[in-house]
C-alpha cells in the first residue's frame, strides 16, 4: 500500500503559538483527509484536500499533489487543539491509509 | 441526522468467543468501511463495501468477516476472538471517492 509519513511525531506549544504539520505520501492520491483525534478518541474531520488550499477558521491546509505532500497550519493554538492529528490518503477505491500521526500538546 | 453510529461502545470478550459489531449510517452513503486502531498507531482498513451486497478485503482482513445486507448497515464479525484483536474499531462511510465520515468507535478487549 501507499506509504504515509507525518512529521513531527510530537509537538509541544505554548497557547497562542502557530504550528505547521507535514504529511508526505508515496504515490498519486485521489483522496487526502486531515483528522483531529481528541483525547476521548473521537475522529474529527478537518479537511478533505486532495489538492489545493482550504481554510477553516484558525486552521488551513495545503496539498501539493505533484510533489506528494500536504501541510496543516494551526494558528493561535488553544488548549482544545491538543490531541493527535492524522493525515490519511487513498488511491483507487477510496481506502484510506493513515500516517502514524502528530501528537500536539498545547500548554496554557 | 445521526451520521455514523456504532454499537456497542465497549465490549469485553474471552478468547474464542464470537461477536458482531454494528455500524449504521443515515446519509445514504454507498461506501462503508471498517478500520482498527491499535495504541500509538493510525487506523488500518479491515474490510470495506462499495454498495449493498458487496464486500472486499482491506489491509488487515484476517480473523474478521463482514456483511452488507442493507445499504445503511455494515456488520463486522469476529468468529473466534483472539487477544491480538484487542483494539478500537471505527466504522466510516462515504458517497464514493471523497470525504469519509467516521463513527465514535468501539473499544474491544479480548482476554
Short mmCIF file of C-alpha atoms in Angstrom, two decimals:
data_model
loop_
_atom_site.label_atom_id
_atom_site.label_comp_id
_atom_site.label_asym_id
_atom_site.label_seq_id
_atom_site.Cartn_x
_atom_site.Cartn_y
_atom_site.Cartn_z
CA UNK A 1 0.00 0.00 0.00
CA UNK A 2 0.84 3.66 -0.14
CA UNK A 3 3.27 5.00 2.47
CA UNK A 4 2.29 8.00 4.61
CA UNK A 5 4.81 9.81 6.78
CA UNK A 6 3.93 12.57 9.21
CA UNK A 7 6.22 14.99 10.96
CA UNK A 8 6.95 15.93 13.62
CA UNK A 9 5.77 12.95 15.70
CA UNK A 10 5.35 15.14 18.79
CA UNK A 11 4.88 18.86 19.22
CA UNK A 12 4.53 20.95 22.37
CA UNK A 13 3.32 24.52 22.01
CA UNK A 14 2.53 27.43 24.24
CA UNK A 15 -1.04 28.65 23.86
CA UNK A 16 -1.20 31.27 21.13
CA UNK A 17 1.68 29.87 19.08
CA UNK A 18 1.44 28.77 15.44
CA UNK A 19 2.47 25.39 14.02
CA UNK A 20 2.86 23.50 10.77
CA UNK A 21 2.33 19.76 10.45
CA UNK A 22 3.57 17.89 7.40
CA UNK A 23 2.36 14.79 5.58
CA UNK A 24 4.40 13.09 2.84
CA UNK A 25 2.95 10.30 0.72
CA UNK A 26 4.50 7.90 -1.74
CA UNK A 27 2.05 7.80 -4.66
CA UNK A 28 -0.60 9.79 -6.50
CA UNK A 29 -3.81 10.10 -4.50
CA UNK A 30 -7.44 10.88 -5.16
CA UNK A 31 -8.30 11.49 -1.52
CA UNK A 32 -6.41 13.20 1.28
CA UNK A 33 -8.02 13.97 4.61
CA UNK A 34 -6.77 15.58 7.80
CA UNK A 35 -8.31 14.46 11.10
CA UNK A 36 -8.04 15.54 14.70
CA UNK A 37 -8.38 12.75 17.24
CA UNK A 38 -9.35 14.34 20.53
CA UNK A 39 -8.33 12.96 23.96
CA UNK A 40 -11.61 10.97 24.08
CA UNK A 41 -10.68 9.13 20.90
CA UNK A 42 -13.18 10.79 18.59
CA UNK A 43 -12.03 11.37 15.00
CA UNK A 44 -12.98 14.81 13.74
CA UNK A 45 -12.85 15.65 10.05
CA UNK A 46 -10.76 18.76 9.43
CA UNK A 47 -10.24 18.85 5.68
CA UNK A 48 -10.82 16.86 2.53
CA UNK A 49 -8.00 18.22 0.40
CA UNK A 50 -6.51 16.01 -2.37
CA UNK A 51 -5.13 19.21 -3.91
CA UNK A 52 -5.14 22.95 -3.39
CA UNK A 53 -5.64 25.10 -0.30
CA UNK A 54 -8.52 25.38 2.16
CA UNK A 55 -9.11 27.38 5.30
CA UNK A 56 -11.48 26.90 8.20
CA UNK A 57 -11.10 29.43 10.99
CA UNK A 58 -7.68 29.10 12.61
CA UNK A 59 -6.85 26.02 10.55
CA UNK A 60 -5.74 25.83 6.97
CA UNK A 61 -4.31 23.13 4.75
CA UNK A 62 -2.39 22.95 1.51
CA UNK A 63 -1.76 19.89 -0.64
CA UNK A 64 0.80 19.92 -3.44
CA UNK A 65 -0.21 16.73 -5.22
CA UNK A 66 2.60 16.87 -7.80
CA UNK A 67 5.19 16.90 -5.01
CA UNK A 68 3.25 14.44 -2.81
CA UNK A 69 2.93 16.38 0.39
CA UNK A 70 0.34 18.22 2.44
CA UNK A 71 0.67 20.80 5.21
CA UNK A 72 -1.72 21.59 8.05
CA UNK A 73 -1.37 25.02 9.64
CA UNK A 74 -2.71 25.79 13.09
CA UNK A 75 -2.64 29.43 14.12
CA UNK A 76 -3.13 30.93 17.58
CA UNK A 77 -3.27 27.47 19.14
CA UNK A 78 -5.62 26.75 22.03
CA UNK A 79 -5.58 24.00 24.64
CA UNK A 80 -8.57 22.42 22.91
CA UNK A 81 -6.34 21.85 19.87
CA UNK A 82 -4.45 19.18 21.83
CA UNK A 83 -4.70 15.64 20.53
CA UNK A 84 -3.36 13.63 17.63
CA UNK A 85 -3.53 14.91 14.06
CA UNK A 86 -3.74 12.28 11.33
CA UNK A 87 -3.21 12.57 7.63
CA UNK A 88 -4.83 9.83 5.54
CA UNK A 89 -4.63 9.25 1.80
CA UNK A 90 -6.36 7.00 -0.70
CA UNK A 91 -5.97 5.83 -4.25
CA UNK A 92 -8.48 3.91 -6.34
CA UNK A 93 -11.38 2.67 -4.21
CA UNK A 94 -11.11 5.37 -1.54
CA UNK A 95 -9.48 3.07 1.02
CA UNK A 96 -7.63 5.37 3.40
CA UNK A 97 -4.06 4.75 4.52
CA UNK A 98 -3.23 6.61 7.70
CA UNK A 99 0.04 8.05 8.90
CA UNK A 100 1.13 7.50 12.50
CA UNK A 101 0.06 10.98 13.48
CA UNK A 102 1.45 14.09 15.15
CA UNK A 103 0.70 14.36 18.85
CA UNK A 104 0.11 18.02 19.72
CA UNK A 105 0.12 19.31 23.28
CA UNK A 106 -0.85 22.94 23.86
CA UNK A 107 0.22 24.32 27.23
CA UNK A 108 -1.73 27.20 28.82
CA UNK B 1 -29.35 13.16 11.30
CA UNK B 2 -27.15 10.93 13.50
CA UNK B 3 -24.38 10.41 10.93
CA UNK B 4 -22.45 7.20 11.62
CA UNK B 5 -23.30 5.25 14.76
CA UNK B 6 -21.65 2.15 16.21
CA UNK B 7 -22.93 -0.50 18.59
CA UNK B 8 -21.69 -1.42 21.17
CA UNK B 9 -19.38 1.30 22.53
CA UNK B 10 -17.35 -1.11 24.63
CA UNK B 11 -17.12 -4.89 24.92
CA UNK B 12 -15.03 -7.44 26.78
CA UNK B 13 -14.67 -10.92 25.28
CA UNK B 14 -12.89 -14.07 26.29
CA UNK B 15 -10.59 -15.77 23.82
CA UNK B 16 -12.60 -17.92 21.43
CA UNK B 17 -15.89 -16.06 21.85
CA UNK B 18 -17.66 -14.51 18.89
CA UNK B 19 -19.36 -11.16 18.46
CA UNK B 20 -20.75 -8.77 15.87
CA UNK B 21 -20.18 -5.04 15.70
CA UNK B 22 -22.90 -2.98 14.05
CA UNK B 23 -22.36 0.18 12.03
CA UNK B 24 -25.27 2.27 10.81
CA UNK B 25 -25.33 5.43 8.69
CA UNK B 26 -28.24 7.66 7.75
CA UNK B 27 -26.53 9.68 4.99
CA UNK B 28 -27.46 7.32 2.15
CA UNK B 29 -23.77 6.63 1.50
CA UNK B 30 -22.79 3.89 -0.93
CA UNK B 31 -19.36 3.09 0.56
CA UNK B 32 -18.76 1.80 4.08
CA UNK B 33 -15.55 0.77 5.86
CA UNK B 34 -14.26 -0.92 8.98
CA UNK B 35 -10.90 0.15 10.45
CA UNK B 36 -8.99 -0.82 13.56
CA UNK B 37 -6.69 1.40 15.61
CA UNK B 38 -4.02 -0.07 17.84
CA UNK B 39 -2.27 2.02 20.54
CA UNK B 40 0.03 4.69 19.14
CA UNK B 41 -0.87 3.95 15.54
CA UNK B 42 -3.03 5.23 12.77
CA UNK B 43 -6.10 3.36 11.56
CA UNK B 44 -5.84 0.33 9.28
CA UNK B 45 -8.57 -0.87 6.94
CA UNK B 46 -10.09 -4.28 7.70
CA UNK B 47 -12.88 -4.63 5.11
CA UNK B 48 -14.96 -2.30 3.01
CA UNK B 49 -18.09 -2.26 0.86
CA UNK B 50 -18.86 -0.21 -2.25
CA UNK B 51 -22.58 -0.95 -2.19
CA UNK B 52 -25.35 -3.11 -0.76
CA UNK B 53 -24.48 -6.80 -1.10
CA UNK B 54 -20.78 -6.20 -1.82
CA UNK B 55 -17.73 -6.59 0.41
CA UNK B 56 -13.96 -6.59 -0.14
CA UNK B 57 -10.80 -7.14 1.88
CA UNK B 58 -8.68 -4.31 3.16
CA UNK B 59 -5.20 -4.22 4.62
CA UNK B 60 -5.78 -6.47 7.69
CA UNK B 61 -8.78 -8.77 7.00
CA UNK B 62 -7.68 -12.00 8.72
CA UNK B 63 -9.94 -13.13 11.56
CA UNK B 64 -12.87 -10.90 10.51
CA UNK B 65 -15.94 -11.26 8.33
CA UNK B 66 -18.38 -8.59 7.15
CA UNK B 67 -21.82 -8.33 5.65
CA UNK B 68 -23.73 -5.50 3.94
CA UNK B 69 -27.30 -6.77 3.62
CA UNK B 70 -28.80 -3.29 3.83
CA UNK B 71 -27.34 -0.10 2.41
CA UNK B 72 -27.38 1.67 5.76
CA UNK B 73 -25.75 -1.12 7.80
CA UNK B 74 -22.31 -2.74 7.78
CA UNK B 75 -21.62 -5.59 10.19
CA UNK B 76 -18.19 -6.73 11.38
CA UNK B 77 -17.95 -10.22 12.83
CA UNK B 78 -15.30 -11.92 14.91
CA UNK B 79 -15.88 -15.69 14.80
CA UNK B 80 -13.25 -16.68 17.38
CA UNK B 81 -11.77 -13.69 19.17
CA UNK B 82 -8.05 -13.56 19.94
CA UNK B 83 -6.11 -11.19 22.24
CA UNK B 84 -4.46 -9.71 19.12
CA UNK B 85 -7.88 -8.35 18.16
CA UNK B 86 -7.95 -6.09 21.20
CA UNK B 87 -8.28 -2.69 19.56
CA UNK B 88 -10.56 0.25 18.87
CA UNK B 89 -12.77 -0.34 15.85
CA UNK B 90 -14.00 2.54 13.72
CA UNK B 91 -16.65 2.46 11.04
CA UNK B 92 -16.81 5.06 8.27
CA UNK B 93 -18.94 5.85 5.25
CA UNK B 94 -18.71 7.97 2.09
CA UNK B 95 -20.69 8.66 -1.08
CA UNK B 96 -17.85 7.28 -3.23
CA UNK B 97 -14.47 8.91 -3.75
CA UNK B 98 -14.46 11.69 -1.21
CA UNK B 99 -14.77 12.56 2.42
CA UNK B 100 -15.13 9.63 4.79
CA UNK B 101 -17.20 10.24 7.91
CA UNK B 102 -16.28 8.25 10.98
CA UNK B 103 -18.30 6.83 13.85
CA UNK B 104 -17.34 7.20 17.52
CA UNK B 105 -15.54 3.85 17.75
CA UNK B 106 -15.98 0.58 19.65
CA UNK B 107 -13.42 -0.44 22.25
CA UNK B 108 -12.89 -4.20 22.29
CA UNK B 109 -10.86 -6.04 24.91
CA UNK B 110 -10.16 -9.73 24.37
CA UNK B 111 -8.90 -11.56 27.45
#
